[in-house]
Short mmCIF file of C-alpha atoms and ligand atoms in Angstrom, two decimals:
data_model
loop_
_atom_site.label_atom_id
_atom_site.label_comp_id
_atom_site.label_asym_id
_atom_site.label_seq_id
_atom_site.Cartn_x
_atom_site.Cartn_y
_atom_site.Cartn_z
CA MET A 1 -2.48 -95.93 -64.64
CA SER A 2 -0.62 -93.49 -66.95
CA SER A 3 2.78 -95.02 -68.53
CA ARG A 4 4.54 -91.80 -67.60
CA PRO A 5 6.47 -92.12 -64.29
CA GLU A 6 5.74 -88.29 -63.85
CA LEU A 7 1.97 -89.00 -63.75
CA GLN A 8 2.09 -90.94 -61.18
CA ALA A 9 3.97 -89.23 -58.18
CA PRO A 10 6.74 -86.62 -57.53
CA PRO A 11 9.66 -87.85 -58.46
CA ASP A 12 11.37 -88.19 -54.50
CA ILE A 13 8.79 -90.87 -54.32
CA PHE A 14 8.91 -92.35 -57.52
CA TYR A 15 12.56 -92.87 -57.54
CA ASN A 16 12.52 -95.25 -54.33
CA ASP A 17 14.85 -97.85 -53.33
CA ALA A 18 12.36 -100.31 -55.37
CA GLU A 19 13.08 -97.84 -58.90
CA ALA A 20 16.55 -96.95 -57.79
CA ARG A 21 17.11 -100.88 -57.70
CA LYS A 22 16.63 -101.05 -61.91
CA TYR A 23 19.29 -99.03 -62.42
CA THR A 24 22.07 -101.36 -61.05
CA SER A 25 19.47 -104.35 -62.15
CA SER A 26 17.77 -103.52 -65.56
CA SER A 27 20.77 -104.60 -68.18
CA ARG A 28 17.87 -102.13 -70.60
CA ILE A 29 18.16 -99.34 -68.58
CA ILE A 30 21.95 -99.46 -68.26
CA GLU A 31 22.00 -99.62 -71.50
CA ILE A 32 19.54 -96.65 -72.75
CA GLN A 33 20.87 -94.31 -69.83
CA ALA A 34 24.68 -94.78 -71.57
CA LYS A 35 23.67 -94.47 -75.08
CA LEU A 36 21.65 -91.36 -73.94
CA SER A 37 24.99 -89.85 -71.96
CA GLU A 38 26.83 -90.55 -74.70
CA ARG A 39 24.93 -88.68 -77.21
CA ALA A 40 24.22 -85.68 -74.87
CA LEU A 41 28.44 -85.57 -74.63
CA GLU A 42 28.68 -86.24 -77.59
CA LEU A 43 26.02 -82.75 -78.23
CA LEU A 44 28.06 -80.81 -75.51
CA ALA A 45 30.73 -80.03 -78.51
CA LEU A 46 33.64 -79.43 -75.65
CA PRO A 47 37.21 -78.35 -77.27
CA ASP A 48 38.88 -81.51 -78.87
CA ASP A 49 41.53 -80.86 -76.23
CA ASP A 50 41.48 -84.14 -74.12
CA VAL A 51 41.77 -81.17 -71.47
CA PRO A 52 38.98 -82.74 -68.71
CA ARG A 53 36.72 -80.30 -67.71
CA LEU A 54 33.79 -79.58 -64.83
CA LEU A 55 30.41 -80.51 -65.63
CA LEU A 56 27.44 -80.82 -64.14
CA ASP A 57 24.70 -84.13 -64.65
CA ILE A 58 21.52 -83.05 -63.46
CA GLY A 59 18.95 -85.30 -62.53
CA CYS A 60 22.65 -87.73 -62.00
CA GLY A 61 20.25 -90.21 -60.38
CA SER A 62 22.57 -93.58 -59.86
CA GLY A 63 25.23 -92.46 -61.97
CA LEU A 64 24.71 -93.88 -64.83
CA SER A 65 25.08 -91.05 -66.84
CA GLY A 66 27.93 -89.23 -64.97
CA GLU A 67 30.02 -92.52 -65.16
CA THR A 68 30.09 -91.99 -68.95
CA LEU A 69 31.59 -88.57 -68.16
CA SER A 70 34.06 -90.19 -66.17
CA GLU A 71 35.37 -92.77 -68.23
CA ASN A 72 35.74 -89.63 -70.89
CA GLY A 73 37.94 -88.41 -68.11
CA HIS A 74 35.79 -85.27 -67.08
CA GLN A 75 35.05 -84.19 -63.21
CA TRP A 76 31.25 -83.63 -62.58
CA ILE A 77 28.89 -82.65 -59.99
CA GLY A 78 25.31 -84.35 -59.90
CA LEU A 79 22.43 -83.20 -58.19
CA ASP A 80 19.36 -85.44 -58.12
CA ILE A 81 15.82 -84.89 -55.54
CA SER A 82 16.17 -88.71 -54.79
CA GLN A 83 17.55 -90.32 -51.82
CA SER A 84 17.67 -93.98 -53.07
CA MET A 85 18.85 -92.76 -56.81
CA LEU A 86 21.53 -91.02 -54.92
CA ASN A 87 22.45 -94.48 -52.67
CA VAL A 88 22.79 -96.49 -55.61
CA ALA A 89 25.65 -93.97 -56.58
CA LEU A 90 27.22 -94.12 -53.46
CA GLU A 91 26.81 -98.44 -54.20
CA ARG A 92 28.54 -97.62 -57.67
CA GLU A 93 31.31 -95.75 -56.24
CA VAL A 94 30.43 -92.97 -59.01
CA GLU A 95 33.85 -90.31 -58.98
CA GLY A 96 31.59 -87.14 -59.19
CA ASP A 97 30.45 -85.26 -56.75
CA LEU A 98 26.35 -86.02 -55.58
CA LEU A 99 24.42 -83.65 -54.00
CA VAL A 100 20.84 -83.87 -52.99
CA GLY A 101 18.49 -80.78 -54.44
CA ASP A 102 15.94 -79.89 -56.25
CA MET A 103 16.48 -78.15 -59.53
CA GLY A 104 12.97 -76.31 -59.46
CA GLN A 105 14.61 -74.35 -56.70
CA GLY A 106 17.53 -73.48 -58.70
CA LEU A 107 21.10 -74.52 -58.99
CA GLY A 108 23.29 -72.62 -55.95
CA LEU A 109 26.67 -72.66 -57.69
CA ARG A 110 28.61 -69.23 -58.03
CA PRO A 111 28.64 -67.69 -61.72
CA GLY A 112 30.08 -68.38 -64.81
CA VAL A 113 32.07 -71.95 -63.17
CA ILE A 114 30.09 -75.12 -64.93
CA ASP A 115 32.10 -76.17 -68.17
CA GLY A 116 29.57 -77.81 -68.96
CA ALA A 117 25.85 -79.36 -68.29
CA ILE A 118 23.59 -82.54 -69.29
CA SER A 119 20.73 -83.79 -67.83
CA ILE A 120 19.18 -87.66 -68.89
CA SER A 121 16.02 -88.18 -68.82
CA ALA A 122 14.86 -85.39 -65.86
CA VAL A 123 13.87 -81.68 -67.13
CA GLN A 124 9.98 -83.03 -67.69
CA TRP A 125 9.81 -83.11 -63.91
CA LEU A 126 9.12 -79.62 -63.51
CA CYS A 127 6.32 -79.26 -65.90
CA ASN A 128 4.28 -81.20 -63.18
CA ALA A 129 3.31 -79.17 -60.05
CA ASP A 130 3.78 -81.90 -57.60
CA LYS A 131 2.46 -80.06 -54.35
CA SER A 132 0.52 -76.91 -53.59
CA SER A 133 3.47 -74.89 -53.55
CA HIS A 134 4.39 -76.27 -56.85
CA ASP A 135 4.17 -73.45 -59.72
CA PRO A 136 5.47 -75.28 -63.08
CA ARG A 137 6.62 -71.89 -64.31
CA LEU A 138 8.14 -70.68 -61.89
CA ARG A 139 10.34 -73.96 -61.31
CA LEU A 140 11.13 -73.58 -64.65
CA LYS A 141 12.36 -70.04 -64.00
CA ALA A 142 14.14 -70.92 -61.07
CA PHE A 143 16.42 -73.59 -62.98
CA PHE A 144 17.17 -72.36 -66.17
CA GLY A 145 17.39 -69.02 -64.84
CA SER A 146 20.38 -70.57 -62.34
CA LEU A 147 21.59 -73.10 -64.74
CA TYR A 148 22.51 -70.23 -67.65
CA ARG A 149 24.02 -68.33 -64.48
CA CYS A 150 26.66 -70.70 -63.38
CA LEU A 151 27.72 -71.88 -67.36
CA ALA A 152 30.74 -70.85 -68.56
CA ARG A 153 29.97 -68.03 -71.57
CA GLY A 154 29.89 -70.57 -74.66
CA ALA A 155 29.48 -73.48 -72.30
CA ARG A 156 26.39 -75.55 -73.41
CA ALA A 157 23.35 -77.44 -71.66
CA VAL A 158 22.14 -80.47 -73.34
CA LEU A 159 18.84 -82.34 -71.79
CA GLN A 160 17.30 -84.92 -72.90
CA VAL A 161 13.67 -84.75 -71.54
CA TYR A 162 10.88 -86.81 -72.33
CA PRO A 163 8.60 -83.69 -72.74
CA GLU A 164 4.43 -85.35 -72.80
CA ASN A 165 3.61 -83.42 -76.00
CA LEU A 166 4.07 -80.49 -78.00
CA ALA A 167 2.80 -77.89 -75.53
CA GLN A 168 4.98 -79.36 -72.62
CA ARG A 169 8.46 -79.17 -75.20
CA GLU A 170 7.52 -75.57 -76.13
CA LEU A 171 7.06 -74.77 -72.71
CA ILE A 172 10.42 -75.87 -71.37
CA LEU A 173 11.68 -74.55 -74.49
CA SER A 174 10.23 -71.12 -74.15
CA PHE A 175 12.23 -70.76 -70.70
CA ALA A 176 15.55 -71.98 -71.75
CA MET A 177 14.63 -69.00 -73.97
CA ARG A 178 13.94 -66.45 -71.42
CA ALA A 179 16.84 -67.08 -69.58
CA GLY A 180 19.24 -66.48 -72.34
CA PHE A 181 19.62 -69.23 -74.15
CA ALA A 182 20.36 -69.79 -78.13
CA GLY A 183 19.92 -73.18 -79.31
CA GLY A 184 16.74 -75.78 -80.19
CA VAL A 185 15.94 -78.87 -79.86
CA VAL A 186 17.92 -82.20 -81.66
CA VAL A 187 14.97 -85.10 -82.01
CA ASP A 188 17.16 -88.62 -82.74
CA PHE A 189 15.01 -90.97 -84.93
CA PRO A 190 11.99 -88.68 -85.09
CA HIS A 191 10.44 -91.22 -87.15
CA SER A 192 11.09 -94.25 -84.30
CA THR A 193 7.88 -94.33 -81.65
CA LYS A 194 10.62 -96.21 -79.65
CA SER A 195 14.28 -94.51 -80.58
CA ARG A 196 13.07 -91.25 -80.79
CA LYS A 197 14.73 -89.04 -78.71
CA GLU A 198 14.89 -85.26 -77.74
CA TYR A 199 17.81 -83.00 -76.85
CA LEU A 200 17.63 -79.91 -75.61
CA VAL A 201 20.75 -78.28 -77.18
CA LEU A 202 21.30 -74.78 -75.26
CA THR A 203 24.38 -72.50 -75.66
CA CYS A 204 24.98 -69.66 -72.84
CA GLY A 205 26.20 -66.34 -73.95
CA PRO A 206 26.20 -64.12 -77.37
CA PRO A 207 25.10 -66.70 -80.39
CA SER A 208 28.05 -67.55 -82.21
CA ILE A 209 29.26 -70.67 -84.83
CA ASN A 210 28.80 -72.47 -81.60
CA THR A 211 25.28 -71.80 -81.36
CA SER A 212 23.61 -73.49 -84.54
CA VAL A 213 21.90 -76.85 -83.62
CA PRO A 214 23.51 -80.12 -84.47
CA THR A 215 22.02 -82.63 -86.74
CA GLY A 216 19.97 -85.59 -85.02
CA LYS A 217 20.34 -88.88 -86.13
CA GLY A 218 17.84 -91.13 -88.40
CA GLU A 219 15.45 -87.65 -89.26
CA ASP A 220 14.40 -89.33 -93.47
CA GLY A 221 13.94 -92.43 -91.40
CA GLU A 222 13.77 -95.08 -94.37
CA SER A 223 16.65 -96.78 -92.46
CA CYS A 224 15.38 -96.45 -88.96
CA SER A 225 14.18 -99.28 -87.67
CA GLU A 226 11.55 -99.60 -84.11
CA ASP A 227 14.32 -101.24 -82.49
CA GLU A 228 16.39 -99.57 -80.15
CA SER A 229 19.58 -101.02 -81.31
CA SER A 230 19.80 -101.42 -84.88
CA GLY A 231 19.26 -97.62 -85.87
CA ASP A 232 22.22 -97.36 -88.77
CA GLU A 233 24.18 -94.39 -88.13
CA GLU A 234 25.96 -93.40 -91.18
CA ASN A 235 22.61 -93.06 -93.30
CA GLN A 236 21.12 -91.01 -90.89
CA THR A 237 20.64 -87.42 -91.60
CA VAL A 238 19.56 -84.08 -89.74
CA SER A 239 16.37 -83.22 -88.10
CA ILE A 240 16.28 -79.67 -86.16
CA SER A 241 13.75 -77.89 -85.16
CA ASP A 242 14.52 -74.57 -83.51
CA ARG A 243 12.82 -71.53 -82.13
CA HIS A 244 13.75 -69.30 -85.59
CA ARG A 245 11.56 -72.17 -87.43
CA PRO A 246 8.12 -71.50 -87.63
CA ARG A 247 6.42 -74.57 -85.64
CA LYS A 248 3.85 -75.02 -88.01
CA ARG A 249 5.31 -78.47 -89.85
CA GLN A 250 4.93 -80.15 -86.62
CA LYS A 251 1.34 -79.24 -85.86
CA ILE A 252 0.07 -80.64 -88.92
CA THR A 253 1.63 -84.03 -88.52
CA LYS A 254 0.26 -83.77 -84.59
CA LYS A 255 -3.13 -83.97 -85.78
CA GLY A 256 -1.73 -86.55 -88.41
CA LYS A 257 -3.82 -89.81 -88.41
CA GLY A 258 -6.93 -88.90 -90.87
CA ARG A 259 -8.99 -90.59 -92.48
CA GLU A 260 -6.15 -91.16 -95.10
CA TRP A 261 -3.88 -92.52 -93.14
CA ILE A 262 -6.07 -95.47 -91.58
CA LEU A 263 -6.89 -96.16 -95.32
CA ARG A 264 -3.71 -96.47 -96.26
CA LYS A 265 -2.92 -98.96 -93.07
CA LYS A 266 -5.75 -100.88 -93.45
CA GLU A 267 -4.52 -101.78 -97.34
CA GLN A 268 -1.48 -102.72 -96.28
CA ARG A 269 -2.83 -105.21 -94.23
CA ARG A 270 -4.84 -106.70 -96.49
CA ARG A 271 -1.96 -107.24 -98.69
CA ARG A 272 -0.75 -109.16 -96.01
CA GLY A 273 -3.83 -110.91 -95.35
CA ASP A 274 -5.03 -110.00 -92.81
CA ASP A 275 -8.68 -109.79 -92.15
CA VAL A 276 -9.83 -106.30 -92.13
CA HIS A 277 -12.99 -104.68 -91.48
CA PRO A 278 -14.45 -102.96 -95.53
CA ASP A 279 -13.77 -99.26 -95.87
CA THR A 280 -17.04 -97.15 -95.68
CA LYS A 281 -18.31 -93.94 -94.92
CA TYR A 282 -18.01 -94.62 -91.23
CA THR A 283 -14.01 -95.21 -91.67
CA ALA A 284 -12.71 -93.15 -90.02
CA ARG A 285 -15.12 -90.45 -89.07
CA LYS A 286 -15.00 -88.39 -85.82
CA ARG A 287 -16.85 -89.71 -82.56
CA LYS A 288 -19.19 -87.97 -80.28
CA PRO A 289 -17.82 -87.03 -77.44
CA ARG A 290 -20.36 -89.53 -75.85
CA PHE A 291 -19.64 -92.60 -77.90
CA MET B 1 31.92 -84.18 -51.39
CA ARG B 2 35.45 -82.59 -52.38
CA LEU B 3 36.47 -79.36 -52.42
CA LEU B 4 36.24 -78.49 -56.09
CA THR B 5 32.09 -78.71 -54.89
CA HIS B 6 32.53 -76.77 -51.99
CA ASN B 7 34.48 -74.01 -53.98
CA MET B 8 31.43 -73.84 -56.55
CA LEU B 9 28.39 -74.26 -54.13
CA SER B 10 26.38 -71.15 -52.94
CA SER B 11 23.16 -70.91 -50.60
CA ASN B 12 20.67 -70.19 -52.87
CA ILE B 13 18.00 -69.18 -50.18
CA LYS B 14 15.66 -66.57 -50.85
CA GLY B 15 16.90 -63.17 -50.23
CA VAL B 16 20.06 -64.40 -49.34
CA ALA B 17 22.71 -62.09 -51.50
CA ASN B 18 26.19 -63.41 -50.84
CA GLY B 19 25.49 -67.13 -50.30
CA PHE B 20 29.21 -67.91 -50.80
CA PRO B 21 31.19 -69.56 -49.40
CA LEU B 22 29.41 -72.32 -47.25
CA GLY B 23 31.23 -72.68 -44.13
CA ILE B 24 31.90 -76.24 -43.16
CA GLU B 25 31.07 -78.62 -39.87
CA VAL B 26 33.68 -81.16 -39.91
CA GLU B 27 32.79 -84.62 -38.19
CA LYS B 28 34.78 -86.80 -40.63
CA VAL B 29 37.11 -86.20 -43.41
CA ILE B 30 38.60 -89.01 -45.84
CA GLU B 31 40.54 -88.53 -48.40
CA LYS B 32 40.61 -90.58 -52.08
CA GLN B 33 43.81 -90.76 -54.11
CA VAL B 34 42.63 -89.62 -57.65
CA GLU B 35 45.20 -89.06 -61.09
CA LEU B 36 46.35 -85.63 -61.06
CA SER B 37 45.49 -83.53 -64.32
CA ALA B 38 48.00 -80.57 -64.49
CA ASP B 39 45.71 -79.86 -68.11
CA PHE B 40 42.17 -79.62 -65.50
CA LEU B 41 43.85 -77.86 -62.54
CA ARG B 42 45.07 -75.07 -65.13
CA ASN B 43 41.75 -74.96 -66.76
CA LEU B 44 39.77 -74.77 -63.54
CA PHE B 45 42.01 -72.58 -61.78
CA PRO B 46 40.91 -69.12 -63.65
CA LYS B 47 37.63 -70.08 -61.77
CA ILE B 48 38.40 -71.22 -58.11
CA GLU B 49 37.95 -68.22 -55.50
CA TRP B 50 41.48 -69.16 -53.79
CA LYS B 51 40.62 -67.35 -50.50
CA ALA B 52 37.44 -69.47 -49.95
CA LEU B 53 39.50 -72.75 -51.16
CA VAL B 54 42.42 -72.42 -48.68
CA ASP B 55 40.69 -71.89 -45.37
CA ALA B 56 38.18 -74.83 -46.40
CA ALA B 57 41.46 -76.63 -46.66
CA ARG B 58 42.66 -75.94 -43.23
CA THR B 59 39.06 -76.44 -41.92
CA MET B 60 39.35 -80.05 -43.75
CA GLY B 61 42.99 -80.37 -42.35
CA TYR B 62 45.31 -79.41 -45.03
CA ALA B 63 47.58 -76.34 -44.18
CA GLU B 64 49.85 -76.90 -47.15
CA LEU B 65 48.22 -74.11 -49.71
CA PRO B 66 50.38 -70.85 -50.03
CA GLU B 67 47.90 -67.83 -49.22
CA GLU B 68 48.46 -66.01 -51.26
CA VAL B 69 48.73 -67.40 -55.64
CA ASP B 70 49.16 -66.58 -59.68
CA SER B 71 49.19 -68.15 -62.21
CA SER B 72 53.00 -68.49 -62.62
CA MET B 73 52.59 -71.06 -60.09
CA LEU B 74 50.97 -73.51 -62.37
CA ASP B 75 54.30 -74.30 -63.95
CA SER B 76 55.06 -76.14 -60.52
CA ASN B 77 55.04 -79.57 -59.84
CA GLU B 78 55.03 -79.14 -56.37
CA PHE B 79 52.26 -76.24 -55.90
CA LEU B 80 50.05 -78.46 -58.28
CA THR B 81 49.91 -81.48 -56.57
CA LYS B 82 49.17 -79.27 -53.00
CA PHE B 83 46.51 -77.37 -55.39
CA HIS B 84 45.17 -81.35 -56.76
CA HIS B 85 45.00 -82.46 -52.87
CA ALA B 86 43.05 -80.03 -51.57
CA LEU B 87 40.89 -80.02 -54.52
CA LEU B 88 40.06 -83.83 -55.46
CA GLU B 89 41.75 -86.15 -52.65
CA LEU B 90 39.83 -85.10 -49.27
CA HIS B 91 36.13 -85.35 -49.23
CA LEU B 92 33.69 -84.17 -46.61
CA GLU B 93 32.38 -87.30 -45.44
CA GLU B 94 30.05 -86.41 -42.34
CA GLY B 95 29.09 -82.93 -41.24
CA ALA B 96 27.71 -79.42 -42.25
CA LEU B 97 27.67 -76.53 -45.04
CA VAL B 98 26.19 -73.46 -43.31
CA CYS B 99 25.38 -70.55 -44.64
CA PRO B 100 27.17 -67.68 -44.29
CA GLU B 101 24.33 -65.10 -44.22
CA THR B 102 21.69 -66.82 -42.13
CA GLY B 103 23.41 -69.60 -40.39
CA ARG B 104 21.51 -72.19 -41.73
CA ARG B 105 23.08 -76.02 -41.79
CA PHE B 106 22.89 -78.12 -44.89
CA PRO B 107 23.88 -81.32 -43.18
CA VAL B 108 26.23 -83.68 -45.03
CA THR B 109 25.65 -87.59 -44.48
CA LYS B 110 27.77 -90.11 -46.54
CA GLY B 111 29.28 -87.68 -48.24
CA ILE B 112 26.36 -86.36 -49.49
CA PRO B 113 24.77 -82.22 -49.03
CA ASN B 114 21.47 -82.45 -48.44
CA MET B 115 21.03 -78.91 -50.24
CA LEU B 116 17.06 -78.82 -50.19
CA LEU B 117 15.26 -76.28 -49.55
CA HIS B 118 12.75 -75.34 -46.96
CA GLU B 119 9.15 -73.98 -49.12
CA ASP B 120 9.67 -70.62 -47.10
CA GLU B 121 13.53 -70.27 -48.16
CA VAL B 122 12.41 -71.09 -51.89
C1 SAM C 1 15.23 -90.86 -65.84
S1 SAM C 1 16.01 -90.76 -64.16
C2 SAM C 1 17.83 -90.24 -64.25
C3 SAM C 1 18.91 -90.80 -64.17
C4 SAM C 1 20.61 -90.67 -64.25
N1 SAM C 1 20.52 -90.45 -65.21
C5 SAM C 1 20.79 -92.15 -64.17
O1 SAM C 1 21.89 -92.62 -65.28
O2 SAM C 1 20.52 -92.79 -63.25
C6 SAM C 1 16.05 -88.90 -63.71
C7 SAM C 1 16.36 -88.70 -62.29
O3 SAM C 1 15.53 -87.11 -62.74
C8 SAM C 1 15.38 -86.84 -61.11
N2 SAM C 1 14.78 -85.78 -60.48
C9 SAM C 1 13.43 -85.64 -61.41
N3 SAM C 1 13.09 -84.46 -60.52
C10 SAM C 1 14.32 -83.60 -60.05
C11 SAM C 1 14.24 -82.72 -59.34
N4 SAM C 1 12.98 -81.72 -59.67
N5 SAM C 1 15.38 -82.01 -58.94
C12 SAM C 1 16.35 -82.76 -59.10
N6 SAM C 1 16.17 -83.77 -59.75
C13 SAM C 1 15.14 -84.48 -60.47
C14 SAM C 1 14.66 -88.20 -59.92
O4 SAM C 1 15.00 -88.46 -59.38
C15 SAM C 1 15.66 -89.62 -60.83
O5 SAM C 1 16.74 -89.75 -60.79
#
């Protein structure tokens, strides 16, 4: 079975009591959620004036991400489709207000009232059609349209997402842009399969200095290890992709692992003393589908 | 759910033109003390629909908010204390929110409103 939760069951089924329990018992999950939330809050770039804001946490789940907002003094409203996850948030006595709701149905909030929104690992769920009545495009449209409306002008939304592939990321981003948002994707640790994280950083309203996309961590990757905890944050530089940039480069790297790459890897392993098959004309040759 | 959230929520049932403010059916209200931040209140004040807040607070059993307000009152500690209490310390623990146009009830249990729409409401 796929390791992607999105392909296993609808979110209100996948995030059942057992899954929700992990959000109180697994220190790894807790740590990752906290890190992602802190980074999202940083990317929100709220004015540096110590004034507590009214924020939204979309797919707030067990409230781990909300706790980061509370720790920084903010008030928040959290929305989640899973009652089991929200029960964990209740147990945890989070300070924000919780709502059961489906972001794909649109957010029922008054226009222009929210100072910023974060979402941790939730929005990619909209790309799945879990019911026959679900059309991912309509749901993405309802979500981004309502998100745009409820945010104050100039406010940001930072959505950390795990798109399944390039097409999914493009789909999500295109609906954000269509709703009127400016911004793009920030990728932290792009060369690490484990640590790689992407954030849609969206700004509401007319473009300003505020709408430029901030820099990602660890683009050059020299210092970036595969280990979640050992990124050297000081040395890391930019990775930006936004809608003003052609996506060609990414498409090329996507085709990726060709003959050259495989030969290089084999050479590396030979140098390490591993037992490696000799290179022949068959190496990295495309296989027929029936193979 | 606190009245802060109530003041921002609006019914988004398909076809509803004005989903604000949601009516409140009270079964149980609880109070939780939180620290007052004048900065937060001042920043939020322009976004508050005052009449809706006054009415909601009254429904929840708190009738101390003035009917009329202007931003100069944000300098008064007495006013801030009441505003803070109504906005952040009263919780609708059990009850329902009601769409002002359609009368559809959104049940509130353990302080959490269920805002999920039925398929024909989307
Ligand atoms: C990886 S969890 C993140 C949990 C949360 N950030 C926390 O700190 O516990 C993703 C959450 O997104 C929620 N979710 C998925 N699809 C949703 C939808 N359509 N509307 C609202 N929430 C959704 C899930 O129920 C789940 O709680």
